CSV table of C-alpha atoms in Angstrom, one decimal:
chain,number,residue,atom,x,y,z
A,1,UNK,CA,-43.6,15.5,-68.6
A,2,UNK,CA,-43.2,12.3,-66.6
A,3,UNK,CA,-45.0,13.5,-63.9
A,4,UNK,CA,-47.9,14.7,-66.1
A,5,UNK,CA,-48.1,11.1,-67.6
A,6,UNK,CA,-48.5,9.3,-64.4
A,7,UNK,CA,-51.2,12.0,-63.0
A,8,UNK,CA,-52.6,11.0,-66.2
A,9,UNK,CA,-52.7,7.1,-66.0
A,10,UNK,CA,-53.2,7.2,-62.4
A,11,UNK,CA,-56.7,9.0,-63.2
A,12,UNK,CA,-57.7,6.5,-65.9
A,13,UNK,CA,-56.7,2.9,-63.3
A,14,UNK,CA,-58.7,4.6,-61.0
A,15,UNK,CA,-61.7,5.7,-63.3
A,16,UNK,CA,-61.4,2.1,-64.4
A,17,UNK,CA,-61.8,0.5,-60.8
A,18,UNK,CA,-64.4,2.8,-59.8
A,19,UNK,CA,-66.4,1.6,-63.2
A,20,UNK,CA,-65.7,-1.8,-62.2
A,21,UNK,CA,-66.8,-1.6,-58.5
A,22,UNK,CA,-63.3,-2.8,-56.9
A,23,UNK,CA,-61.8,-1.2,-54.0
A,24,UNK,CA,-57.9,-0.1,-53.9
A,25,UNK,CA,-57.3,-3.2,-51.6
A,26,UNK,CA,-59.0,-5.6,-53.6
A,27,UNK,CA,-57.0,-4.5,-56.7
A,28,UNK,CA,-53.7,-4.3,-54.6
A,29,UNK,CA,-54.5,-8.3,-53.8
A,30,UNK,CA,-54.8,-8.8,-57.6
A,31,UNK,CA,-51.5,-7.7,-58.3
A,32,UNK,CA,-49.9,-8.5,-55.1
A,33,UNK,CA,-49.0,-4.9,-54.0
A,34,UNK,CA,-50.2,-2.8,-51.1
A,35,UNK,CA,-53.4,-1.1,-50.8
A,36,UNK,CA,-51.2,2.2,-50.3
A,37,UNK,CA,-49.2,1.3,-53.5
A,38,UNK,CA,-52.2,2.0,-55.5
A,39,UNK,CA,-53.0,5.0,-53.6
A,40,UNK,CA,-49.6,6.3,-55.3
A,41,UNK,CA,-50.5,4.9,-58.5
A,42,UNK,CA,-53.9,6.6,-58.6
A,43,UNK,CA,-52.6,9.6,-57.1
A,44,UNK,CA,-49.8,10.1,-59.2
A,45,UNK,CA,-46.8,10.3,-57.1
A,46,UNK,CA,-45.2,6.6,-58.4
A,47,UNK,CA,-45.2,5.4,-61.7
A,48,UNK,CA,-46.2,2.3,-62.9
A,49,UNK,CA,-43.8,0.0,-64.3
C-alpha cells in the first residue's frame, strides 16, 4: 500500500512541476536535495518524508 502511495504522490510533484515549468534540478536546488533525489520521488521508488 506504501508503495502505491508514493507512485501516487510522486505522479502529482511531478504533474505539479511540469505545470509550473521547473526542471527536476531546479526543484532539487529549492529543497536542497539532488537532482536524482527527485527522480526517486517522481518515480516512486523513495518516499517523501
Amino acid at each position: 500500500m506504501e508503495e502505491n502511495f508514493n507512485k501516487h504522490l510522486g505522479n502529482k510533484l511531478k504533474l505539479r512541476r511540469l505545470a509550473l515549468g521547473l526542471t527536476q534540478t531546479k526543484v532539487a536546488k529549492a529543497i536542497n536535495v539532488t537532482f536524482q533525489q527527485i527522480q526517486k520521488y517522481e518515480k516512486g521508488t523513495n518516499g517523501v518524508s
